[in-house]
């Protein structure tokens, strides 16, 4: 078979995920990959794995998401460590039963007899502009709500390090890779090879006036906004990296220092991740002003037309406005 | 079949029957809190199929799974302890009737979602094959599962990847209260053949027939011939769930039930074995279940503070549901 191409090296985030898969498959023979188009690496994330590891470890599946998701569960119960790629985030709805009601529950229901170490790699989550209603959602809050360990890395180094941790974890872990970062050349793959543990947030910018919690692609948004406002306010940017379990200690320290909180995340407002962060902050942290959140509207369905799509997805203007409101600027 | 083999089949069926009759009493009395889905009448299927398996082989089971679990070799006293929600149960009281699993015996869990075990079985079978091992996986499900899309997806995966899975459809004529001929278009075995599988239909009230045909199909799987399908025509003597017995709900023609009861697989085999052999086994089984009841009733309950123990394999800290 001819050598299949690696993703172009300027696609930083994609390349980092690809490097992590190569590394983890090389490190552990029990790790294998399955999903649609993984042989040809249609998303770029799985490029080059087939020629390197062969068809016994790179399984191109039929279009049977429910079947192959529980297939992964069975393989994991028997001792393998499957990584399942979903190229479209909305497929998570189709396999909610298989992840939430099956894989997640076996450990408790069997009194600890069974572990299900599967990684669900959602390789293009959120709007990718022009893909309309059924290809633009960001359902990580749903999995976090159900108790699935869930990571949404905002930078290539974290994507690399968290994917390796996810694969090594004894429980099911979902990783959501934001579409806008997969195709981006803005943040190049640093080539860092550090393993990033699940459940640890990262303070990317220190500041004393207000804490911004930014998730996924909005890590970049928050850093830009913080920089643009740096002549007026001193903003702290926290990237949770793992949205469940959430690093509450890190956030508590930050908010108790700054006294103010704005959350930007690309999930829907109702019962979304932002709601949980703000509720916890209200219950437990020392706030000097009402916290704000920047998120999608309730129950969002992304329309096709570009202007409508962009209207519903959070961005820097909304974040700036919320920061101003929280600080009475 | 040797007399020794017949005696073993009889003993296993009788154990399931005695266990379930006792459970049904305890469920109706409220001692088994979630109730149970009685397997009574279908014993020949579990016993006939599992008589061809070793401890290293795997099974996936159903919400009506006590028979499969016992036929695979699970201890009756630990299964009953699980049904009473105690720490001596296989699942330490966290699974109960619908989720009984003993991983040491390759039991990948009974499952409360109809048809959910098929794809799990395919994944376990792929792992065995990838490791070059000779284990097979048997996936039990009812006729109702034949209408679940995910099971048909599992047939496809097992067939294209030539996996060592025997899919066993226990056609007991009812999917909860819906008659099979109202819920299943065409024929279960013909459907399976459509996936390129060898499919056989057998009298599920005759344990020797089930054991024989299942044995042939399991050997095919073991020899690398890919998946196979076995439909066992059987009947449950009671309703869907013990709650229906409590409420007195009956949705079947009493004559139909009576006709099938005359074909009781345990009585049939017992007649061939003779009264003395049967009496000896029956007494031993009754004794085992008496002891199981004693064991389970004396087992310790889990501590309420440990309600979420085993949720995660690692040490993920779960926050409490109420913050004061």
XYZ file of C-alpha atoms in Angstrom:
653
model
C 0.000 0.000 0.000
C 1.266 3.455 -0.815
C 2.209 5.732 2.063
C -0.771 7.854 3.075
C 0.020 11.474 3.757
C 0.468 13.091 7.148
C -1.528 16.238 7.813
C 0.223 19.386 6.614
C 2.587 20.476 9.417
C 1.116 23.982 9.524
C -2.185 22.614 10.878
C -0.974 22.796 14.451
C -3.840 21.317 16.416
C -4.556 18.536 13.918
C -0.920 17.613 13.777
C -0.681 17.503 17.577
C -3.608 15.053 17.789
C -2.041 12.983 15.037
C 1.297 12.880 16.866
C -0.435 11.826 20.084
C -2.172 8.921 18.322
C 1.094 7.800 16.758
C 2.846 7.986 20.127
C 0.201 6.141 22.099
C -0.240 3.396 19.491
C 3.513 2.900 19.446
C 3.655 2.808 23.253
C 0.885 0.269 23.818
C -0.050 -2.589 21.482
C -3.535 -2.716 22.987
C -4.397 0.748 21.675
C -6.290 0.594 18.398
C -8.241 3.040 16.315
C -11.650 2.673 14.764
C -14.053 4.933 12.979
C -15.219 6.123 9.600
C -12.520 7.050 7.055
C -9.712 6.421 9.530
C -7.792 4.407 6.938
C -7.417 7.368 4.631
C -7.315 9.898 7.454
C -10.075 12.051 6.010
C -10.018 14.429 8.987
C -6.225 14.631 8.993
C -6.230 13.499 12.607
C -5.700 9.835 11.729
C -3.315 10.342 8.801
C -0.447 7.930 8.406
C -1.631 5.492 11.065
C -2.745 2.823 8.627
C 0.603 2.399 6.848
C 2.408 2.418 10.160
C 0.203 0.145 12.258
C -1.729 -1.880 9.692
C -5.346 -2.975 9.339
C -5.308 -4.957 12.594
C -4.997 -1.711 14.544
C -6.713 0.780 12.259
C -10.259 -0.384 11.613
C -12.260 1.386 8.950
C -15.821 0.869 10.136
C -19.065 0.753 8.211
C -21.394 3.688 8.866
C -22.785 2.080 12.021
C -22.068 4.470 14.837
C -24.107 2.689 17.479
C -22.705 -0.673 16.558
C -19.060 0.348 16.516
C -19.337 2.436 19.679
C -20.496 -0.568 21.713
C -18.035 -2.714 19.773
C -15.403 -0.484 21.374
C -16.962 -1.134 24.780
C -16.775 -4.891 24.269
C -13.181 -4.710 23.044
C -12.276 -2.608 26.097
C -13.953 -5.064 28.473
C -11.843 -7.809 26.929
C -8.641 -5.813 27.504
C -8.075 -3.432 24.572
C -7.870 0.377 24.613
C -9.939 1.607 21.667
C -9.891 5.138 20.305
C -13.032 5.891 18.319
C -13.021 8.857 15.982
C -16.259 10.742 15.284
C -15.712 13.267 12.527
C -19.052 14.953 13.190
C -19.988 16.108 16.678
C -23.714 15.442 16.283
C -22.992 11.725 15.974
C -22.626 11.864 19.747
C -26.426 12.136 19.912
C -26.723 8.893 17.974
C -24.448 7.034 20.384
C -25.590 8.573 23.651
C -27.053 5.208 24.693
C -23.827 3.398 23.920
C -21.604 5.881 25.775
C -23.762 7.077 28.651
C -25.990 4.097 29.367
C -23.508 1.351 28.542
C -19.786 2.218 28.664
C -20.068 4.701 31.525
C -22.223 2.530 33.763
C -20.441 -0.804 33.736
C -17.870 0.098 36.351
C -20.405 0.974 39.040
C -23.061 -1.550 38.010
C -20.589 -4.426 38.228
C -19.157 -3.324 41.553
C -15.828 -2.417 39.972
C -15.359 -5.677 38.050
C -15.323 -4.041 34.625
C -13.336 -1.114 33.247
C -14.116 0.473 29.910
C -11.046 2.443 28.782
C -12.408 3.876 25.514
C -11.508 7.290 24.097
C -14.143 9.054 22.018
C -12.308 11.548 19.836
C -14.729 14.073 18.359
C -12.428 15.499 15.766
C -14.481 18.455 14.572
C -16.797 19.958 17.152
C -18.753 23.191 16.898
C -19.502 25.350 13.900
C -17.305 25.002 10.867
C -19.257 27.673 9.000
C -21.680 26.636 6.289
C -22.295 23.128 7.548
C -25.717 24.041 8.933
C -27.933 22.472 11.580
C -26.761 18.894 11.920
C -22.986 19.394 11.726
C -22.346 22.395 13.967
C -23.171 21.503 17.562
C -20.847 21.325 20.511
C -22.358 18.691 22.804
C -19.636 18.448 25.433
C -21.910 19.720 28.210
C -24.184 16.721 27.647
C -21.410 14.239 28.236
C -20.115 16.175 31.227
C -23.655 16.215 32.635
C -23.809 12.436 32.260
C -20.500 12.052 34.071
C -18.267 11.139 31.143
C -14.744 12.450 31.610
C -14.654 15.208 29.005
C -11.791 17.301 27.676
C -11.854 20.278 25.324
C -8.269 21.332 24.703
C -7.764 24.881 23.507
C -4.164 24.630 22.337
C -2.119 22.070 20.368
C 0.166 21.184 23.283
C -2.859 20.403 25.450
C -4.515 18.451 22.633
C -1.398 16.319 22.424
C -0.934 15.822 26.150
C -4.592 15.302 27.027
C -5.232 12.815 24.234
C -2.413 10.672 25.562
C -3.888 10.868 29.079
C -7.362 10.083 27.773
C -6.135 6.922 26.058
C -4.324 5.794 29.212
C -7.280 6.490 31.514
C -9.129 3.410 32.815
C -12.546 5.014 32.199
C -14.341 6.266 29.084
C -13.080 9.731 28.096
C -14.468 12.046 25.428
C -12.243 14.593 23.715
C -13.844 17.405 21.735
C -11.516 19.037 19.223
C -12.951 22.375 18.078
C -13.443 22.581 14.303
C -12.105 26.100 14.135
C -8.818 24.990 15.662
C -8.453 21.846 13.554
C -8.273 23.888 10.404
C -6.278 26.720 11.925
C -2.691 27.636 11.236
C -2.744 30.456 13.802
C -1.275 28.409 16.645
C 1.403 26.087 15.287
C 2.100 22.717 16.825
C 4.853 23.430 19.320
C 6.112 19.860 19.162
C 5.818 19.620 22.942
C 5.530 16.061 24.130
C 4.390 16.526 27.684
C 1.561 14.344 29.007
C -1.158 16.616 30.419
C -3.128 15.009 33.260
C -6.923 14.990 33.117
C -8.649 17.373 35.517
C -6.020 20.093 35.715
C -6.800 23.626 34.596
C -4.166 26.025 33.336
C -3.805 29.718 34.180
C -2.634 31.117 30.853
C -2.527 34.763 31.844
C -2.338 36.163 35.347
C -4.329 39.219 36.338
C -5.985 40.786 39.357
C -9.227 42.396 38.128
C -11.350 39.618 36.631
C -11.161 35.924 35.791
C -12.117 34.743 32.314
C -12.846 31.036 31.997
C -12.418 30.176 28.341
C -13.077 26.789 26.753
C -11.731 25.308 23.528
C -11.305 27.769 20.675
C -12.228 30.599 23.052
C -8.950 30.238 24.885
C -7.495 32.153 21.966
C -10.391 34.598 21.965
C -9.920 35.317 25.665
C -6.172 35.845 25.394
C -6.675 38.304 22.518
C -9.382 40.222 24.345
C -7.311 40.313 27.534
C -4.417 41.727 25.573
C -6.574 44.292 23.775
C -7.922 45.566 27.111
C -4.589 45.409 28.932
C -4.180 49.182 29.094
C -7.406 49.409 31.136
C -7.791 46.154 33.116
C -5.704 43.290 34.332
C -7.458 40.087 33.211
C -6.705 36.525 34.288
C -7.407 33.751 31.765
C -8.129 30.233 32.976
C -8.378 27.325 30.538
C -10.061 24.394 32.341
C -8.839 22.003 29.593
C -10.842 19.205 31.225
C -14.460 20.282 31.590
C -15.359 17.188 33.649
C -14.019 16.585 36.193
C -13.520 20.339 36.501
C -10.569 21.815 38.388
C -12.592 23.786 40.925
C -9.584 24.421 43.159
C -7.801 26.335 40.422
C -10.871 28.410 39.629
C -11.619 29.060 43.293
C -8.131 30.439 43.815
C -8.445 32.677 40.777
C -11.928 34.053 41.486
C -11.250 34.563 45.175
C -8.313 36.707 44.076
C -10.053 38.714 41.334
C -13.632 38.718 42.714
C -15.110 38.813 39.216
C -15.919 36.121 36.666
C -16.853 35.866 33.012
C -17.215 32.492 31.288
C -16.971 32.060 27.536
C -17.859 28.677 26.111
C -19.478 27.456 22.923
C -22.231 25.309 24.415
C -25.919 26.185 24.629
C -26.975 28.413 27.510
C -29.599 26.188 29.173
C -27.822 23.629 31.371
C -24.591 24.331 29.531
C -21.090 24.284 30.968
C -21.216 28.035 31.655
C -24.316 27.558 33.805
C -22.518 25.060 36.007
C -19.426 27.218 36.416
C -21.447 30.277 37.353
C -23.727 28.356 39.719
C -20.739 26.938 41.570
C -19.064 30.328 41.718
C -22.239 31.872 43.126
C -22.537 29.143 45.752
C -18.937 28.881 46.820
C -16.674 31.741 45.714
C -16.110 35.303 46.958
C -17.701 37.372 44.189
C -17.703 41.175 44.149
C -20.101 41.455 41.189
C -22.618 39.239 39.360
C -20.802 36.814 37.048
C -21.494 36.818 33.283
C -21.490 34.171 30.637
C -20.975 34.252 26.904
C -22.444 31.234 25.156
C -24.853 30.108 22.472
C -28.557 30.882 22.957
C -30.875 28.253 24.460
C -31.329 25.216 22.234
C -29.392 26.691 19.350
C -29.760 25.248 15.861
C -27.064 26.750 13.650
C -28.551 28.150 10.416
C -26.772 27.721 7.100
C -26.283 31.355 6.056
C -22.882 32.524 7.237
C -24.103 35.730 8.857
C -26.699 33.807 10.872
C -24.203 31.162 11.927
C -21.746 33.793 13.160
C -24.499 35.619 14.999
C -25.095 32.650 17.304
C -21.562 31.558 18.052
C -19.829 33.467 20.849
C -17.027 35.782 19.868
C -14.661 38.534 21.075
C -17.244 41.374 20.900
C -19.636 39.590 23.262
C -16.777 38.723 25.580
C -15.577 42.332 25.664
C -19.097 43.549 26.436
C -19.506 41.042 29.274
C -16.172 41.991 30.798
C -17.148 45.655 30.664
C -20.472 44.912 32.361
C -18.879 42.831 35.110
C -16.337 45.587 35.778
C -18.679 48.562 35.274
C -16.259 49.897 32.670
C -25.062 -37.944 24.383
C -23.742 -39.732 27.468
C -25.899 -40.204 30.540
C -23.356 -38.219 32.517
C -23.803 -35.286 30.126
C -27.600 -35.581 30.357
C -27.437 -35.568 34.140
C -25.316 -32.411 34.059
C -27.794 -30.698 31.750
C -30.677 -31.714 33.969
C -28.919 -30.493 37.085
C -28.154 -27.126 35.547
C -31.727 -26.621 34.326
C -33.148 -27.673 37.663
C -30.840 -25.266 39.479
C -32.093 -22.368 37.347
C -35.723 -23.420 37.874
C -35.409 -23.792 41.626
C -33.472 -20.533 41.883
C -36.025 -18.605 39.861
C -39.074 -20.050 41.596
C -37.592 -18.972 44.881
C -36.733 -15.535 43.460
C -40.221 -15.083 42.097
C -41.646 -15.744 45.563
C -39.177 -13.301 47.080
C -39.909 -10.676 44.424
C -43.657 -10.933 44.910
C -43.104 -10.739 48.683
C -41.038 -7.582 48.162
C -37.785 -9.070 49.419
C -36.214 -8.582 45.994
C -36.999 -4.919 45.608
C -36.688 -4.333 41.863
C -38.497 -7.532 41.005
C -37.246 -9.837 38.271
C -37.925 -11.065 34.755
C -38.582 -14.803 35.146
C -36.694 -17.164 32.846
C -38.822 -20.132 33.928
C -39.574 -22.319 30.908
C -36.545 -21.242 28.874
C -33.887 -23.151 30.827
C -33.017 -25.501 27.964
C -31.652 -22.595 25.924
C -29.127 -21.266 28.444
C -28.083 -24.717 29.574
C -27.876 -26.258 26.114
C -25.789 -23.387 24.720
C -23.513 -22.868 27.734
C -22.766 -26.593 28.015
C -20.478 -25.993 25.018
C -18.525 -23.152 26.616
C -15.453 -23.002 28.813
C -14.773 -20.495 31.578
C -12.593 -18.559 29.146
C -15.433 -17.966 26.681
C -17.579 -14.878 27.031
C -21.316 -14.281 27.111
C -23.479 -11.185 27.014
C -26.856 -11.565 28.635
C -30.199 -9.824 28.923
C -32.618 -8.399 31.456
C -33.913 -11.996 31.708
C -30.431 -13.223 32.468
C -30.347 -15.385 35.618
C -30.435 -18.554 33.546
C -27.502 -17.531 31.341
C -25.403 -16.510 34.317
C -26.064 -19.731 36.259
C -25.590 -21.914 33.174
C -22.208 -20.224 32.626
C -21.195 -21.429 36.056
C -21.942 -18.543 38.409
C -22.537 -19.426 42.051
C -26.239 -19.356 42.880
C -25.643 -17.978 46.353
C -23.693 -14.998 45.049
C -26.324 -14.311 42.395
C -29.049 -14.360 45.026
C -26.911 -12.164 47.274
C -26.726 -9.703 44.369
C -30.502 -9.746 43.943
C -30.822 -8.891 47.628
C -28.462 -5.956 47.128
C -25.687 -7.170 49.399
C -21.912 -6.954 49.428
C -21.654 -10.694 48.829
C -23.268 -10.319 45.409
C -21.072 -10.417 42.298
C -21.611 -6.712 41.817
C -21.491 -5.899 45.524
C -25.154 -4.954 45.381
C -24.661 -2.334 42.647
C -26.142 -4.259 39.715
C -29.009 -6.444 40.848
C -31.072 -8.704 38.645
C -30.612 -6.937 35.312
C -26.852 -6.399 35.505
C -25.468 -9.544 37.106
C -21.919 -10.093 35.902
C -19.041 -12.302 36.946
C -16.014 -11.297 34.907
C -13.992 -14.271 36.155
C -16.408 -16.438 34.185
C -16.403 -14.193 31.126
C -19.875 -12.859 31.847
C -19.787 -9.388 30.308
C -22.885 -8.273 32.078
C -26.556 -8.815 31.809
C -28.046 -5.766 30.113
C -31.197 -3.779 30.758
C -31.424 -2.409 27.219
C -32.869 -4.852 24.711
C -30.356 -5.751 22.020
C -27.468 -3.863 23.590
C -25.245 -6.883 24.173
C -24.728 -7.847 20.530
C -22.239 -5.128 19.621
C -20.416 -5.563 22.933
C -20.094 -9.253 22.096
C -18.670 -8.384 18.688
C -16.023 -6.163 20.290
C -14.993 -8.846 22.771
C -14.854 -11.396 19.951
C -12.649 -9.093 17.883
C -10.254 -8.789 20.827
C -10.062 -12.574 21.229
C -9.433 -12.990 17.516
C -6.844 -10.184 17.384
C -4.933 -11.906 20.177
C -4.994 -15.199 18.319
C -7.020 -16.859 21.072
C -9.734 -19.446 20.558
C -12.403 -17.956 22.811
C -15.877 -17.499 21.411
C -18.556 -15.091 22.529
C -22.217 -16.011 22.853
C -24.687 -13.148 22.779
C -28.141 -13.977 24.135
C -31.149 -11.841 23.251
C -34.870 -12.234 22.730
C -37.089 -11.928 19.671
C -37.796 -8.308 20.647
C -34.123 -7.433 20.104
C -34.414 -8.399 16.431
C -36.136 -5.029 15.914
C -33.292 -3.035 17.481
C -31.060 -1.389 14.892
C -27.899 -1.704 16.929
C -28.204 -5.494 17.000
C -28.432 -5.607 13.222
C -25.367 -3.330 13.069
C -23.597 -5.868 15.285
C -24.529 -8.702 12.894
C -22.949 -6.708 10.080
C -19.736 -5.972 12.003
C -19.364 -9.597 13.125
C -19.952 -10.862 9.592
C -17.641 -8.474 7.693
C -14.843 -9.047 10.203
C -15.569 -12.785 10.509
C -15.738 -12.710 14.306
C -16.266 -15.725 16.582
C -19.723 -14.806 17.879
C -22.744 -17.030 18.240
C -25.865 -14.882 18.272
C -28.571 -16.753 20.184
C -32.114 -15.501 19.678
C -34.400 -16.850 22.369
C -37.687 -16.573 20.566
C -40.124 -16.877 23.460
C -42.919 -15.446 21.309
C -43.347 -12.211 23.253
C -41.418 -8.938 23.361
C -42.704 -7.739 26.722
C -46.422 -8.165 25.881
C -46.171 -7.870 22.076
C -46.538 -11.130 20.186
C -43.616 -11.943 17.927
C -45.830 -12.191 14.845
C -46.965 -8.606 15.494
C -43.458 -7.264 16.036
C -41.111 -9.112 13.728
C -41.437 -8.892 9.962
C -40.273 -11.991 8.139
C -38.288 -14.567 10.036
C -35.435 -14.131 12.502
C -33.153 -16.814 11.078
C -33.737 -15.707 7.475
C -32.773 -12.170 8.492
C -29.529 -13.454 9.942
C -28.809 -15.361 6.729
C -29.093 -12.037 4.947
C -25.886 -11.018 6.721
C -24.126 -14.077 5.343
C -24.318 -15.989 8.612
C -25.104 -19.655 9.010
C -28.454 -19.676 10.806
C -30.301 -22.567 12.425
C -33.609 -22.840 14.225
C -34.000 -25.383 16.984
C -36.623 -26.563 19.470
C -35.722 -24.498 22.502
C -37.690 -26.828 24.810
C -35.343 -29.716 24.086
C -32.030 -29.210 25.832
C -30.263 -31.976 23.941
C -31.206 -30.464 20.577
C -30.061 -27.026 21.718
C -26.787 -28.424 23.063
C -26.154 -30.355 19.857
C -26.826 -27.579 17.355
C -25.200 -24.892 19.509
C -22.171 -27.165 19.812
C -21.819 -27.423 16.032
C -22.155 -23.667 15.574
C -19.750 -22.846 18.417
C -17.134 -25.169 16.933
C -17.504 -23.345 13.603
C -16.895 -20.052 15.416
C -13.892 -21.514 17.209
C -12.476 -22.780 13.938
C -12.544 -19.302 12.422
C -15.631 -19.677 10.204
C -17.110 -16.365 11.429
C -20.320 -15.658 13.289
C -23.405 -17.867 13.410
C -27.003 -17.436 14.462
C -29.155 -19.802 16.489
C -32.867 -19.252 16.984
C -34.337 -21.242 19.869
C -38.128 -21.554 19.875
C -39.118 -21.403 23.506
C -41.656 -19.966 25.912
C -41.688 -18.237 29.239
C -44.207 -19.755 31.604
C -44.707 -16.466 33.462
C -45.276 -12.932 32.248
C -42.687 -10.309 31.353
C -41.818 -9.204 34.880
C -42.695 -10.185 38.449
C -44.716 -6.988 38.802
C -47.206 -8.456 36.321
C -47.565 -11.487 38.580
C -48.152 -9.192 41.538
C -50.782 -7.250 39.629
C -52.329 -10.357 38.091
C -51.869 -9.017 34.555
C -52.076 -11.801 31.953
C -51.916 -11.031 28.257
C -51.752 -14.543 26.892
C -54.334 -17.205 26.182
C -54.311 -19.610 29.175
C -54.584 -22.549 26.747
C -51.438 -21.372 25.002
C -49.584 -21.238 28.314
C -50.892 -24.675 29.303
C -49.830 -26.193 25.969
C -46.290 -24.925 26.364
C -46.125 -25.991 30.006
C -46.752 -29.543 28.843
C -43.474 -29.266 26.961
C -41.477 -28.360 30.088
C -37.842 -29.079 29.166
C -36.935 -30.170 32.680
C -39.807 -32.652 32.971
C -39.044 -34.058 29.502
C -35.411 -34.737 30.236
C -36.280 -35.983 33.745
C -38.580 -38.625 32.249
C -35.709 -39.915 30.154
C -33.387 -40.049 33.141
C -35.668 -41.921 35.549
C -37.185 -41.109 38.921
C -34.256 -42.074 41.119
C -31.726 -39.908 39.329
C -34.157 -37.004 39.225
C -35.057 -37.276 42.914
C -31.410 -37.243 43.911
C -30.584 -34.175 41.815
C -33.770 -32.354 42.840
C -32.957 -32.845 46.518
C -29.389 -31.624 46.068
C -30.521 -28.566 44.118
C -33.191 -27.711 46.676
C -30.554 -27.957 49.346
C -28.212 -25.663 47.399
C -30.919 -23.032 46.974
C -31.944 -23.280 50.645
C -28.346 -22.556 51.526
C -28.187 -19.761 48.983
C -31.231 -18.094 50.541
C -29.678 -18.423 53.974
C -26.365 -17.042 52.701
C -27.949 -14.104 50.870
C -30.257 -13.133 53.717
C -27.315 -13.003 56.114
C -25.045 -11.028 53.797
C -24.092 -7.477 54.746
C -25.614 -4.454 53.043
C -23.426 -1.768 51.501
C -22.935 1.451 53.441
C -25.097 4.312 52.134
C -22.032 6.573 52.129
C -20.516 4.257 49.493
C -23.407 4.734 47.048
C -21.153 6.037 44.264
C -18.208 3.733 44.918
C -16.885 2.213 41.640
C -18.345 5.023 39.515
C -14.836 5.701 38.227
C -11.928 3.322 38.140
C -9.529 6.016 39.304
C -9.902 8.628 41.968
C -12.074 11.261 40.291
C -13.683 13.282 43.086
C -17.444 13.499 42.746
C -19.095 16.567 44.245
C -22.114 16.065 46.485
C -25.613 16.667 45.115
C -26.568 19.094 47.841
C -24.387 22.025 48.848
C -25.199 23.544 52.213
